[in-house]
Short mmCIF file of C-alpha atoms in Angstrom, two decimals:
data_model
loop_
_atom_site.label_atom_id
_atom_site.label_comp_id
_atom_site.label_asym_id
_atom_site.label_seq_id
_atom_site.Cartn_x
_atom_site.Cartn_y
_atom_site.Cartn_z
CA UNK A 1 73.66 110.96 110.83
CA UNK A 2 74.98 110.94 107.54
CA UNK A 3 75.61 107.81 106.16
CA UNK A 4 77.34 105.61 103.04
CA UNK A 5 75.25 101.95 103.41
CA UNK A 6 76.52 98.95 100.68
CA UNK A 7 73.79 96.19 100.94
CA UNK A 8 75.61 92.81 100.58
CA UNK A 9 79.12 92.27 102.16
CA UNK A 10 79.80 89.99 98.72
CA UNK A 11 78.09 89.09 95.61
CA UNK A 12 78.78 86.52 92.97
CA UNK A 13 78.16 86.53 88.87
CA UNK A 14 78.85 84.23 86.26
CA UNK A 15 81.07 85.89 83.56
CA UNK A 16 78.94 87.91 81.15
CA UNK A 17 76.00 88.33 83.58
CA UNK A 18 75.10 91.72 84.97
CA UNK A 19 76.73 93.39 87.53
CA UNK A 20 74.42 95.32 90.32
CA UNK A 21 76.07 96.72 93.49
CA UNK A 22 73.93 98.50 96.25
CA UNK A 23 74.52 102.08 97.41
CA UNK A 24 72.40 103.88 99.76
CA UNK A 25 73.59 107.37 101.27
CA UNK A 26 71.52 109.17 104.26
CA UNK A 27 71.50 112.54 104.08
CA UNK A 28 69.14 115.21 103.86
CA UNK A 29 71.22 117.05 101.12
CA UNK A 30 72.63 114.40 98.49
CA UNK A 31 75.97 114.10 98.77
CA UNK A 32 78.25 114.13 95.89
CA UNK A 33 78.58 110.13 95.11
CA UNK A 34 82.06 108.07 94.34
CA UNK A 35 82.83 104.81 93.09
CA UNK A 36 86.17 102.97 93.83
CA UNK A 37 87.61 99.88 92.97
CA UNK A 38 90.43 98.15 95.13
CA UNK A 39 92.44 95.31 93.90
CA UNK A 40 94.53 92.77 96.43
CA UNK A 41 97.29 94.57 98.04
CA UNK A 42 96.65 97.96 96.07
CA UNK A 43 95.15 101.50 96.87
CA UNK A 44 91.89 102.69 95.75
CA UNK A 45 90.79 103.54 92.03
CA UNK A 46 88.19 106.27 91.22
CA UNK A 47 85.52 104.17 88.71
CA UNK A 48 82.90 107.38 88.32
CA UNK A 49 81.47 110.38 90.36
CA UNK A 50 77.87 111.64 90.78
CA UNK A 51 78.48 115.69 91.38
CA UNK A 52 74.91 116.63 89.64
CA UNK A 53 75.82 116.97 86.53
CA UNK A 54 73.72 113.94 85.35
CA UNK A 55 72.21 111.35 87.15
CA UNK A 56 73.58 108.83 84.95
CA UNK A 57 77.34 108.84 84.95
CA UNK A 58 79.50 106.20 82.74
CA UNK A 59 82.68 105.69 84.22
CA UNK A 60 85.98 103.13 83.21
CA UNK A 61 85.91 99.82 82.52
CA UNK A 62 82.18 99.60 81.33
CA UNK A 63 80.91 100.52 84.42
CA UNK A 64 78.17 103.14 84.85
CA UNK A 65 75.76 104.32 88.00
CA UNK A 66 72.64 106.24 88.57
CA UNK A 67 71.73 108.84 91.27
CA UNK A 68 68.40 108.38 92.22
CA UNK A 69 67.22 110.94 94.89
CA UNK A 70 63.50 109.44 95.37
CA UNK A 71 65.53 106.34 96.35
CA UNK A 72 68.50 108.19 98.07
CA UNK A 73 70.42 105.16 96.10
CA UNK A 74 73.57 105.29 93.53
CA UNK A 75 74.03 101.70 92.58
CA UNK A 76 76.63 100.64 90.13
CA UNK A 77 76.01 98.64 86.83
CA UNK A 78 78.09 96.33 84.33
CA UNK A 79 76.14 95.03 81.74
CA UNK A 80 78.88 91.99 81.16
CA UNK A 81 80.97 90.72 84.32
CA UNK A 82 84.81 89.90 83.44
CA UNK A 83 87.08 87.96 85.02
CA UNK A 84 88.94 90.70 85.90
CA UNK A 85 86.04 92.76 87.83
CA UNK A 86 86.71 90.59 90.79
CA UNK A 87 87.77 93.11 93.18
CA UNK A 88 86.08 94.89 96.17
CA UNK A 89 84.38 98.25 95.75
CA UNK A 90 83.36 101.13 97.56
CA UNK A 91 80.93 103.64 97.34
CA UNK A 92 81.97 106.62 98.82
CA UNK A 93 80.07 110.29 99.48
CA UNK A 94 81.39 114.13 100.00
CA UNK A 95 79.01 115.20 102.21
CA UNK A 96 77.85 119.10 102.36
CA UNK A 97 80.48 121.28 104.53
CA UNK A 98 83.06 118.35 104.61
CA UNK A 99 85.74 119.58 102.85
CA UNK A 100 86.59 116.67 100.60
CA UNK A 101 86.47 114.42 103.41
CA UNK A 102 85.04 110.93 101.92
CA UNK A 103 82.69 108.80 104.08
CA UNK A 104 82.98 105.46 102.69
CA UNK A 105 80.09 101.79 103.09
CA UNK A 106 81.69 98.72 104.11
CA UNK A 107 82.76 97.72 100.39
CA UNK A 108 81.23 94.90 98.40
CA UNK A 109 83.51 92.40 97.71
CA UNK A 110 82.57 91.46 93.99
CA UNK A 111 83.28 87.46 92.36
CA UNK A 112 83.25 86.48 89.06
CA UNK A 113 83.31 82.44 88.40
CA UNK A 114 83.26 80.66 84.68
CA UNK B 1 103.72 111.19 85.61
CA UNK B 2 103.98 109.99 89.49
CA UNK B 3 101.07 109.18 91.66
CA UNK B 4 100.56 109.63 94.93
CA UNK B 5 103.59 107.57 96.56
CA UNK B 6 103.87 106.32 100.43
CA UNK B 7 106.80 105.20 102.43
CA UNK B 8 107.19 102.66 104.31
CA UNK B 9 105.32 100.29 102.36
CA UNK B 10 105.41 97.68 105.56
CA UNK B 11 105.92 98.29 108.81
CA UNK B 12 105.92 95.92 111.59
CA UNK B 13 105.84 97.97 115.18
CA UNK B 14 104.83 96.95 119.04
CA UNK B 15 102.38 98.23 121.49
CA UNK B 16 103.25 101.41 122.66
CA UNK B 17 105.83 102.37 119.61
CA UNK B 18 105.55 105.68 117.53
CA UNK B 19 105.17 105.70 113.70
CA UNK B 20 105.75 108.41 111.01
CA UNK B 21 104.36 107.54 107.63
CA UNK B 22 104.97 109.58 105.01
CA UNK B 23 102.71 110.16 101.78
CA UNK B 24 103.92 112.39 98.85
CA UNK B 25 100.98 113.80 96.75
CA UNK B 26 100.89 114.50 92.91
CA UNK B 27 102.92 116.99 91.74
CA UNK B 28 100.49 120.22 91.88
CA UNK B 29 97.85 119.11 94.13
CA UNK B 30 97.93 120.59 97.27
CA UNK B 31 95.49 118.57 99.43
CA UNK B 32 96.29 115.91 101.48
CA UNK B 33 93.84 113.24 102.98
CA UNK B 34 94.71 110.34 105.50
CA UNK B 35 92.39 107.25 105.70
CA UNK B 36 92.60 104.26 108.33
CA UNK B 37 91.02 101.06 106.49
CA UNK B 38 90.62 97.94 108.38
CA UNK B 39 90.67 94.59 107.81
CA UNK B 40 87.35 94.06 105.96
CA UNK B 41 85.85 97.41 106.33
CA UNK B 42 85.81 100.69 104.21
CA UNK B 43 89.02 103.39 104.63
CA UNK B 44 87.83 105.52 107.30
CA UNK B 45 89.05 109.83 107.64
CA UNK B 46 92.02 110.53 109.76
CA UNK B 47 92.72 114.13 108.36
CA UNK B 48 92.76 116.56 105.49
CA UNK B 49 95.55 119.01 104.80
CA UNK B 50 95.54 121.73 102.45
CA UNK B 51 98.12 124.40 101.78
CA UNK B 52 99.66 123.15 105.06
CA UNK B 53 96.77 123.65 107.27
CA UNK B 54 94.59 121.01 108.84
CA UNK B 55 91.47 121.37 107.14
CA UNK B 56 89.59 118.63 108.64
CA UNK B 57 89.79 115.82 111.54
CA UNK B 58 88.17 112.49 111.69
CA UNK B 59 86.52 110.96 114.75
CA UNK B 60 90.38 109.53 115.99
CA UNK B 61 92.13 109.81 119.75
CA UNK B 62 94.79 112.70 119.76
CA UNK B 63 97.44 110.06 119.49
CA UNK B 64 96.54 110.39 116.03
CA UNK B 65 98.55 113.66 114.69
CA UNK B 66 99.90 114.75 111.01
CA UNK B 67 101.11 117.99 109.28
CA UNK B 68 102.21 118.85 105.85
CA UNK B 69 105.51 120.47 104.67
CA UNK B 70 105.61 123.23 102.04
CA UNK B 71 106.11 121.09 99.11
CA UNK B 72 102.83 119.42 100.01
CA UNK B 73 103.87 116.42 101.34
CA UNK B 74 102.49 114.55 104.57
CA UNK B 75 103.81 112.58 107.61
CA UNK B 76 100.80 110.65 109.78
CA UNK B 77 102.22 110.10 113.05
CA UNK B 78 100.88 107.86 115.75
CA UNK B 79 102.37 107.40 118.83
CA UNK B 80 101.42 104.52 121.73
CA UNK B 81 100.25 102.39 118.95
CA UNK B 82 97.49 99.66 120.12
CA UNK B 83 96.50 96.79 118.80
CA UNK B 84 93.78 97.96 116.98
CA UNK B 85 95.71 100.44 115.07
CA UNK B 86 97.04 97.73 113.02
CA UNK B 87 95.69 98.60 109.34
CA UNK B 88 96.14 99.71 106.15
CA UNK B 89 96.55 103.67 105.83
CA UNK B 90 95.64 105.52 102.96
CA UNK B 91 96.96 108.55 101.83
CA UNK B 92 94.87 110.67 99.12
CA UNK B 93 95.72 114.12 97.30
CA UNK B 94 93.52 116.44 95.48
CA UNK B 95 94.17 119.51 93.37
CA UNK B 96 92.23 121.42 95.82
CA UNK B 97 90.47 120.81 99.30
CA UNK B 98 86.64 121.17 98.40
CA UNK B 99 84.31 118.78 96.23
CA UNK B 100 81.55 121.03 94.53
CA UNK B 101 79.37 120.90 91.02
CA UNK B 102 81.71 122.79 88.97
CA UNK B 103 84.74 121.21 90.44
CA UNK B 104 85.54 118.73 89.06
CA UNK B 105 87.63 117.19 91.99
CA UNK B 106 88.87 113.70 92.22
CA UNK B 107 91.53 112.23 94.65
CA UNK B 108 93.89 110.03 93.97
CA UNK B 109 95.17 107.31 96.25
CA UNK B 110 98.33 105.86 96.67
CA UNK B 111 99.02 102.06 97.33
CA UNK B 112 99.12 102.30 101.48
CA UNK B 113 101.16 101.78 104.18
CA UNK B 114 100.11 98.00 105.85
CA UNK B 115 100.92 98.86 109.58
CA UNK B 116 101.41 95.75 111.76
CA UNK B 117 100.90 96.33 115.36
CA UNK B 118 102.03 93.24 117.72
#
């Protein structure tokens, strides 16, 4: 079955230390790949998108991901954590034939202490 | 320029009530997604509208129904809500209905409508 899979429910970083959140799709065509950010009480926000353009794709706020096919994997990077990164994310993917539908992981709620 | 909006932004019903939300996309797009996200888990796909047809259905009981007027905007409706249908729904609209390498497609999501269920 296809599949979005976020490995660790929440992490914690110190401000300035990297950030490293887990993707993992299942599919036997890669998907195209999404990264969203939710704040408390707020919708989603699109950070970057993997549609095979590049493997490595920069998106807002310093954040930037890599597809990795070998490792079926799309984990996102900070190089710096800031305060206000603390947020839960989600990785999302657009599977083959699914319209636009979006099959989302269980999110990754992210904390950033002093 | 507007996002996607939704109305109402709360909504406190009982079991076995009927609710219409409604979800107004960005002017020009002309798809229309509906997510389910629970408490602690990621949104999960209710339906996909585009140019006012239902383009796709999630894994959801029939009491689960939508539709989309000809300015492109959406009602969900649910009717003999349940406990369990007490969540946060998402609405999302795209310029078009298909994700693919040359197009560039992103959706945009509005804030939610935080349905109570008691």
């Amino acid at each position: 079955a296809q599949s979005v899979t976020q490995l660790g429910s929440h992490v914690s970083v110190s401000e300035g230390a990297l950030v490293l959140l887990r993707c993992n799709y299942s599919s036997s065509v890669p998907p195209y790949l999404f990264w969203y950010v939710q704040y408390p009480n707020q919708g989603l926000q699109l950070l970057l998108k993997y549609t095979s353009a590049a493997t490595l794709v920069k998106g807002i706020n310093g954040f930037e991901a890599e597809f990795k096919k070998s490792e079926t994997s799309f984990h996102l990077t900070k190089p710096s954590a800031h305060m206000s990164d603390a947020a839960e994310y989600f990785c999302a993917a657009s599977f083959t034939g699914g319209g636009n539908k979006l099959t989302f992981g269980t999110g990754t709620q992210l904390k950033v202490e002093l | 320029d507007a996002g996607v909006t939704q109305s109402p932004t709360h909504l406190i019903k009982t079991r076995g009530q009927q609710v219409t939300l409604r979800c107004s996309p960005i002017s020009g797009h002309k798809s229309v997604s509906w997510y389910q996200q629970v408490l602690g888990q990621g949104p999960q796909f209710i339906f996909q509208y585009y140019e006012k047809e239902e383009r796709g259905r999630g894994n959801f009981p029939d009491r689960f129904s939508a539709r989309q007027f000809p300015n492109y905007s959406s009602e969900l409706n649910v009717n003999a809500l349940l406990l369990g249908d007490s969540a946060l729904y998402l609405c999302a609209s795209s310029l078009v209905g298909e994700t693919g390498p040359d197009n560039q497609e992103t959706q945009y999501f509005g804030p939610g409508t935080r349905l109570l269920v008691l």
